Coordinates of C-alpha atoms in Angstrom, one line a residue:
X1 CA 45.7 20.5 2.7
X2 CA 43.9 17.5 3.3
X3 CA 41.0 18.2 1.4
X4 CA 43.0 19.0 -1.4
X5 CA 44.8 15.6 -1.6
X6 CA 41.4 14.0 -1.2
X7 CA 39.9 15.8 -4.3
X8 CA 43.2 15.4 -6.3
X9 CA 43.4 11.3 -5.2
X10 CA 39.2 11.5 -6.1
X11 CA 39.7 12.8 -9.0
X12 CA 42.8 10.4 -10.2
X13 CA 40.4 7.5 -9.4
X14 CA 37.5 8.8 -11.5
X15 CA 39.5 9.3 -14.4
X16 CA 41.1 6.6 -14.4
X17 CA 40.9 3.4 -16.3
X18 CA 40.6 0.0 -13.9
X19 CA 41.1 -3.0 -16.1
X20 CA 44.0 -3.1 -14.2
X21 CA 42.0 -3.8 -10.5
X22 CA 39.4 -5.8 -12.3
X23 CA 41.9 -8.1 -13.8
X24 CA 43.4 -8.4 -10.0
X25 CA 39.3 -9.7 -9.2
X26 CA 39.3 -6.3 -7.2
X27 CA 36.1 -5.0 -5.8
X28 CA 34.5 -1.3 -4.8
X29 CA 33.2 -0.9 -1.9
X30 CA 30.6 2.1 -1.4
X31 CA 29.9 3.3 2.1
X32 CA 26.3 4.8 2.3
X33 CA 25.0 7.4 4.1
X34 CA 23.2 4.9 5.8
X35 CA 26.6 3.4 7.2
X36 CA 26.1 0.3 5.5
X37 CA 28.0 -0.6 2.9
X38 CA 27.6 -2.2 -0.7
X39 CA 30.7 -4.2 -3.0
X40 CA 30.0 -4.5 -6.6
X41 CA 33.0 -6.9 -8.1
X42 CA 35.0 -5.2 -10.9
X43 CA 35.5 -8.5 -12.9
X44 CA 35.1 -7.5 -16.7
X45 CA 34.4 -3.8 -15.8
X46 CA 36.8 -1.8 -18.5
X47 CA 35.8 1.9 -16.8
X48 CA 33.8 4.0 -14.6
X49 CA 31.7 6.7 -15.8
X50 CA 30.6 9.3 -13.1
X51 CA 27.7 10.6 -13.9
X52 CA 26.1 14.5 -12.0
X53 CA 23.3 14.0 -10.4
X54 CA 20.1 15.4 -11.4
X55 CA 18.5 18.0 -8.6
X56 CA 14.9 18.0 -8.0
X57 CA 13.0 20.2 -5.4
X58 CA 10.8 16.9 -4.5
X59 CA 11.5 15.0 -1.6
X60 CA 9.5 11.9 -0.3
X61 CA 9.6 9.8 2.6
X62 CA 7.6 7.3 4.5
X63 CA 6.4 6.1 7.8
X64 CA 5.3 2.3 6.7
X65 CA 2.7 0.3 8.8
X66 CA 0.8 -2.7 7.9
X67 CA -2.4 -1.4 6.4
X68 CA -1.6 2.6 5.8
X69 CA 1.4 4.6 4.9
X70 CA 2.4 8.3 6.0
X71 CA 3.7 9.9 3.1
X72 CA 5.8 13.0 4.1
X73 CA 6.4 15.5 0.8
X74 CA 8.4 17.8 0.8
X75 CA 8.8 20.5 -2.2
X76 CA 11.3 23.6 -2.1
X77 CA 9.4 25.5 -4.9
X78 CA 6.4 26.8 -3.8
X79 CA 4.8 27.2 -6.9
X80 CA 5.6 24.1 -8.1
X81 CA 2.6 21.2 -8.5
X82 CA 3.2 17.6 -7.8
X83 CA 1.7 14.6 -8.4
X84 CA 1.9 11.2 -6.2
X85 CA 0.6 7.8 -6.9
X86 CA 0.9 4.6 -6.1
X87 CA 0.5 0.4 -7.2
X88 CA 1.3 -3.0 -6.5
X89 CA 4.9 -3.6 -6.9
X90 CA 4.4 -6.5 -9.2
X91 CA 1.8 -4.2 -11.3
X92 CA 3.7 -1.2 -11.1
X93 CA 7.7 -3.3 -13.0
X94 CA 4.9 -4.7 -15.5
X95 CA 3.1 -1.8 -16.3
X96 CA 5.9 1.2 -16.1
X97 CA 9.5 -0.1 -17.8
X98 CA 10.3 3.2 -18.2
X99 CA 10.0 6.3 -15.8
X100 CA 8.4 8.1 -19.8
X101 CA 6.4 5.2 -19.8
X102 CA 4.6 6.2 -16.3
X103 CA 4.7 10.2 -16.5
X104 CA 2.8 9.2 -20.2
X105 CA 0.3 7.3 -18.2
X106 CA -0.1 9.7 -15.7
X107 CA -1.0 12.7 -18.3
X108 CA -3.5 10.1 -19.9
X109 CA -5.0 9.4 -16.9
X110 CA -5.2 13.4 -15.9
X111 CA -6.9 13.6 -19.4
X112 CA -9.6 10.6 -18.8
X113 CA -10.4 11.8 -15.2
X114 CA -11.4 15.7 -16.6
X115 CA -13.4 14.1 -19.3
X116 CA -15.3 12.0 -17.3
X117 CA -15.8 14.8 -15.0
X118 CA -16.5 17.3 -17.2
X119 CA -13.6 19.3 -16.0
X120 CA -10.8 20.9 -17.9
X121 CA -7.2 19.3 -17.1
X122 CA -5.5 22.1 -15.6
X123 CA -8.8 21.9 -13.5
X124 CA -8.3 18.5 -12.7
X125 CA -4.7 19.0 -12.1
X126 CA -5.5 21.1 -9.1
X127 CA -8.0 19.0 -8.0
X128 CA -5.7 16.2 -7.8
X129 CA -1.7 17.4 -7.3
X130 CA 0.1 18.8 -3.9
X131 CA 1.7 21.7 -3.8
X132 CA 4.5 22.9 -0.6
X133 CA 5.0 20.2 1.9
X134 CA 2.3 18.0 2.5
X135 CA 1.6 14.8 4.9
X136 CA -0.7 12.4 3.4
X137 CA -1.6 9.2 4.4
X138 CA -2.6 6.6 2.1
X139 CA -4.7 3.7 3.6
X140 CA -5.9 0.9 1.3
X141 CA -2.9 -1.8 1.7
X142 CA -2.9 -5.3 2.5
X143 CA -0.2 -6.4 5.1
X144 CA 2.9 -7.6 3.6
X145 CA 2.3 -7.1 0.1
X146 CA 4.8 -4.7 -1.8
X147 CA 4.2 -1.3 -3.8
X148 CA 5.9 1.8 -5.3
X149 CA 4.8 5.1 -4.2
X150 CA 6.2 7.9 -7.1
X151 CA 5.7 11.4 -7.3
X152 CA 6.8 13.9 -9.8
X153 CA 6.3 17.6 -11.0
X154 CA 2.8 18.3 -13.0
X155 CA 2.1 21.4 -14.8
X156 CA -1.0 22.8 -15.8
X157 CA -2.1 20.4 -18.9
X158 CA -0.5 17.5 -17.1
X159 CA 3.0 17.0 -18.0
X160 CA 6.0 16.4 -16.2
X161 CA 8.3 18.5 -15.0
X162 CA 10.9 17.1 -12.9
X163 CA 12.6 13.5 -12.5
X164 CA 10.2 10.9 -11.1
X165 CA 11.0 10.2 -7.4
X166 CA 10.1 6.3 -6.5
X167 CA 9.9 4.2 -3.5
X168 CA 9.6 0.5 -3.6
X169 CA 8.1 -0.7 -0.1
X170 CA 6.7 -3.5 1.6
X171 CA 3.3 -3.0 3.9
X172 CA 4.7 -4.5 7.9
X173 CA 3.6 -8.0 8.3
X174 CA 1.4 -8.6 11.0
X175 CA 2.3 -10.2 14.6
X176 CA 0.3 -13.5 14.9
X177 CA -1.6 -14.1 18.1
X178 CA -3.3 -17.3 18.7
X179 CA -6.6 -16.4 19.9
X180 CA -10.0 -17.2 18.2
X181 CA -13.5 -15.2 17.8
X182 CA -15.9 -18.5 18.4
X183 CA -19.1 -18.4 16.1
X184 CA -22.0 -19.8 16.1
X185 CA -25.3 -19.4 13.8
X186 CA -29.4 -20.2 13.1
X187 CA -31.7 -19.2 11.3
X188 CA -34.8 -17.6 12.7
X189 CA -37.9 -16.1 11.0
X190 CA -35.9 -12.9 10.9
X191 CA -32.7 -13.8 8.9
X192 CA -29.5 -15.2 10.6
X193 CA -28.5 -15.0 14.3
X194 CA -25.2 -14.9 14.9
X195 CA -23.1 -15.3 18.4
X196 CA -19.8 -14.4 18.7
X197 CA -17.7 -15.4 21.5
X198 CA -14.1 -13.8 21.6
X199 CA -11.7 -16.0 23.9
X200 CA -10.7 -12.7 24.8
X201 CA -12.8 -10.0 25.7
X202 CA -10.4 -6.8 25.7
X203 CA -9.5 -7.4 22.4
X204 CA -11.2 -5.9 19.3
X205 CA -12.3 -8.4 16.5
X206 CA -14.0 -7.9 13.1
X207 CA -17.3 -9.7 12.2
X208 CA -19.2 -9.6 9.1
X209 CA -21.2 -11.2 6.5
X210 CA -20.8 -10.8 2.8
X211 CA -21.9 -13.1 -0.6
X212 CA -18.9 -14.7 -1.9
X213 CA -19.4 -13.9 -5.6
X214 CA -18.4 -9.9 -4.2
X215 CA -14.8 -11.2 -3.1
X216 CA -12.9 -9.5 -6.1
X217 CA -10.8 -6.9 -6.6
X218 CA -13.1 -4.0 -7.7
X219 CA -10.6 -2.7 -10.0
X220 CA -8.8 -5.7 -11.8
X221 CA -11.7 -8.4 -11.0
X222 CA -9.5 -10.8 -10.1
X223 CA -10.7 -13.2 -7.0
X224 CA -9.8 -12.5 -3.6
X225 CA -9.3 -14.9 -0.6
X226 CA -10.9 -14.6 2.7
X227 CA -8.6 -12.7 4.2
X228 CA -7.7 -10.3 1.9
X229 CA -11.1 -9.6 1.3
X230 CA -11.7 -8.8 4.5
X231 CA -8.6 -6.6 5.0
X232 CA -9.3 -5.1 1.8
X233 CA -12.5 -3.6 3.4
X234 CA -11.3 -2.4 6.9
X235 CA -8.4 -0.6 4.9
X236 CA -10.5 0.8 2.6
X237 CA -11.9 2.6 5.7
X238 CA -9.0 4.0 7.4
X239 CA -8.6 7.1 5.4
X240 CA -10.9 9.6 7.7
X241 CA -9.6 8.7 10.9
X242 CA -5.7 8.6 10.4
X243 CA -6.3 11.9 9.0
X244 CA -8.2 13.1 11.9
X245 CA -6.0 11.2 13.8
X246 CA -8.9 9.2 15.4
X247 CA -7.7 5.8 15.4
X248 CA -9.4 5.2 18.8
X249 CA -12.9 6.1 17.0
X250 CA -12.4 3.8 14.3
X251 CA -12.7 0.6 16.7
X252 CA -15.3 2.1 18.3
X253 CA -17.5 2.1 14.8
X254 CA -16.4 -0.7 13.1
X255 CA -15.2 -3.7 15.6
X256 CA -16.3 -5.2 18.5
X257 CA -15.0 -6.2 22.1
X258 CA -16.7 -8.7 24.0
X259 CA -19.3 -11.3 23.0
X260 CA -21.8 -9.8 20.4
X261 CA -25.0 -11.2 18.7
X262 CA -26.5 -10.1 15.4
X263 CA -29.4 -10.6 12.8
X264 CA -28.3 -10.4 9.2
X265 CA -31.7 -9.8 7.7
X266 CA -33.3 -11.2 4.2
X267 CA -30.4 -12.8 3.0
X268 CA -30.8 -13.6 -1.2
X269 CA -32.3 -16.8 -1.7
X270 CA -29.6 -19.0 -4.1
X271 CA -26.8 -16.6 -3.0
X272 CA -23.5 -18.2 -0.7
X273 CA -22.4 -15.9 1.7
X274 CA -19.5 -16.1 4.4
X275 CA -19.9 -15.3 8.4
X276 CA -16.5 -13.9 9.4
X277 CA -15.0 -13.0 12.1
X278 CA -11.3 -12.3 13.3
X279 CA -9.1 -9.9 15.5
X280 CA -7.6 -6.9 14.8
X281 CA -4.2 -5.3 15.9
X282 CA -4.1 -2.2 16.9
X283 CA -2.9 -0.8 13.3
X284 CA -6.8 -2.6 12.1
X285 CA -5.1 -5.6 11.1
X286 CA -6.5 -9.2 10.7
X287 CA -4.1 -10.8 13.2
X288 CA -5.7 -13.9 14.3
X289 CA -7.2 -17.1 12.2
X290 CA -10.8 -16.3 10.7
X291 CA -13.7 -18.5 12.0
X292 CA -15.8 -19.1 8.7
X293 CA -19.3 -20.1 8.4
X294 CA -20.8 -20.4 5.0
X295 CA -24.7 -19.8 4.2
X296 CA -25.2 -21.7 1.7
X297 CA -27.2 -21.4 -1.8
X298 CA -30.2 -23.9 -0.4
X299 CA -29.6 -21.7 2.8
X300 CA -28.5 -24.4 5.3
X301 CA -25.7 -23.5 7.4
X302 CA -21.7 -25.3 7.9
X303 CA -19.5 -25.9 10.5
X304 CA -17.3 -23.4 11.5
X305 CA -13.9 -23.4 9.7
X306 CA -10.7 -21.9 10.1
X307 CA -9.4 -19.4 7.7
X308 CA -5.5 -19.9 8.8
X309 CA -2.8 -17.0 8.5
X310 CA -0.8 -17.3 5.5
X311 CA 3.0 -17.4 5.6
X312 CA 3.3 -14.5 3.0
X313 CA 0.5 -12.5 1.9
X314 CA 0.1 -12.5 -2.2
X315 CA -2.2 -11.3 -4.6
X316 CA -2.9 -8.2 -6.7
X317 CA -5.4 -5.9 -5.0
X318 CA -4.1 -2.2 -5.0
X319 CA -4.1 -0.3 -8.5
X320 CA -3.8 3.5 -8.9
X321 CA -4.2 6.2 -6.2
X322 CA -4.4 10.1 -6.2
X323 CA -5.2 12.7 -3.5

């Protein structure tokens, strides 16, 4: 009997009209599953309208961390392909105004990739959709910055076939310690000796030495800092070993623990380049200030600066991704 008078007294409040509680200054209050809730005022609302939710056999969810996402897919038909993609958040609301606006881009883009491969696009549509559930990590992403992950239904000549399924995130930020990697430099008959001197030796750190006309975003050109530079390239790297679940063996080859010395050989004549180095967390994230030396063009050496951790990470790095 009780879920009867809760249907009927649902159903009276759908149908409804409720200028009279919006004239009141009246508001509606919506519990979510979450147990949160959310009020949305009803001043100058004339009506609801409720409208039956569309059904798709996609599901996606996340594990978020500061340079690399899990993305855990689910899909109740087995036959059914899916694609899943991912941008900048800023990129993504400029780009995509309209879910037919994206799916459109997505078949073009399908399209461009077989012809450039030589491939037919239901070939390239295997190649590049999921199909059943599916983890997937997706490395690449800059600490704090935010993106949109979608995924949708793809059939063989690259249309979509199901509702687009979106989820706006923001990478973790990164936990600040205050420790430095201490750098010194000289030039020898071989190239450039460098020292560096971590104040603490059980931590892993990141040194390296690249020209500063390469700090750009290899697929919208725009500059890059330092830092995001930097992370840009560790990232990049992090694919193989989260999904070999080798995190351990991904310090081993790429940072360092302990004081370390190396020769960058033949540097270009008339070319700047940075020395770098900084720590990393344990998720390969720049965590610390960067100690900075610049070679410069005449190839005389600076001081050492200090690169300092910004408040809010910013920029436009991150453009499309497929499996």
């Amino acid at each position: 009997m009780r879920t009867i008078l809760r249907n009927i007294a649902l159903c009276a409040f759908s149908l409804c009209s409720i200028a009279t509680y919006a004239q009141q200054d009246r508001n509606v209050v919506f519990h979510m599953s979450d147990k949160t809730t959310k009020t949305v005022s009803l001043v100058g609302v004339d009506s609801l309208t409720f409208e039956k939710a569309v059904r798709t056999p996609l599901n996606l969810d996340l594990e978020i961390h500061s340079t690399y996402i899990k993305q855990i897919m689910t899909c109740s038909d087995p036959n059914m392909r899916y694609y899943v993609s991912y941008l900048e958040k800023e990129v993504f609301d400029a780009e995509y105004p309209t879910d037919e606006a994206l799916v459109a881009d997505d078949k073009q883009w399908m399209e461009d990739m077989a012809k450039s491969y030589g491939m037919s696009v239901s070939e390239m549509v295997s190649q590049f959709t999921y199909t059943g559930n599916f983890d997937e990590y997706q490395a690449n992403l800059l600490p704090g910055h935010e993106y949109v992950v979608w995924m949708h239904g793809m059939d063989e000549q690259a249309n979509s076939t199901t509702p687009v399924t979106k989820i706006a995130f923001r990478a973790k930020d990164v936990d600040r310690i205050a420790n430095t990697v201490t750098l010194t430099a000289e030039k020898t008959a071989e190239g450039i000796k460098v020292t560096a001197s971590p104040d603490d030796k059980t931590k892993n750190y990141t040194l390296g030495f690249f020209p500063t006309s390469m700090m750009r975003d290899e697929m919208t050109g725009m500059p890059q800092g330092t830092r995001d530079y930097m992370q840009t390239g560790i990232s990049s790297s992090l694919y193989d070993y989260l999904a070999n679940n080798e995190m351990p063996l991904f310090f081993e080859n790429n940072a360092f623990k302990g004081d370390a010395n190396i020769t960058y050989t033949n540097p270009s004549r008339n070319t700047e380049y940075y020395i770098v180095a900084a720590y990393l967390d344990d998720e390969a994230a720049i965590c610390s200030d960067i100690s900075q030396i610049t070679v410069n063009r005449d190839g005389s050496l600076s001081d050492v600066t200090m690169v300092k951790a910004p408040a809010k990470f910013l920029g436009k790095t991150v453009r499309r991704h497929a499996k």
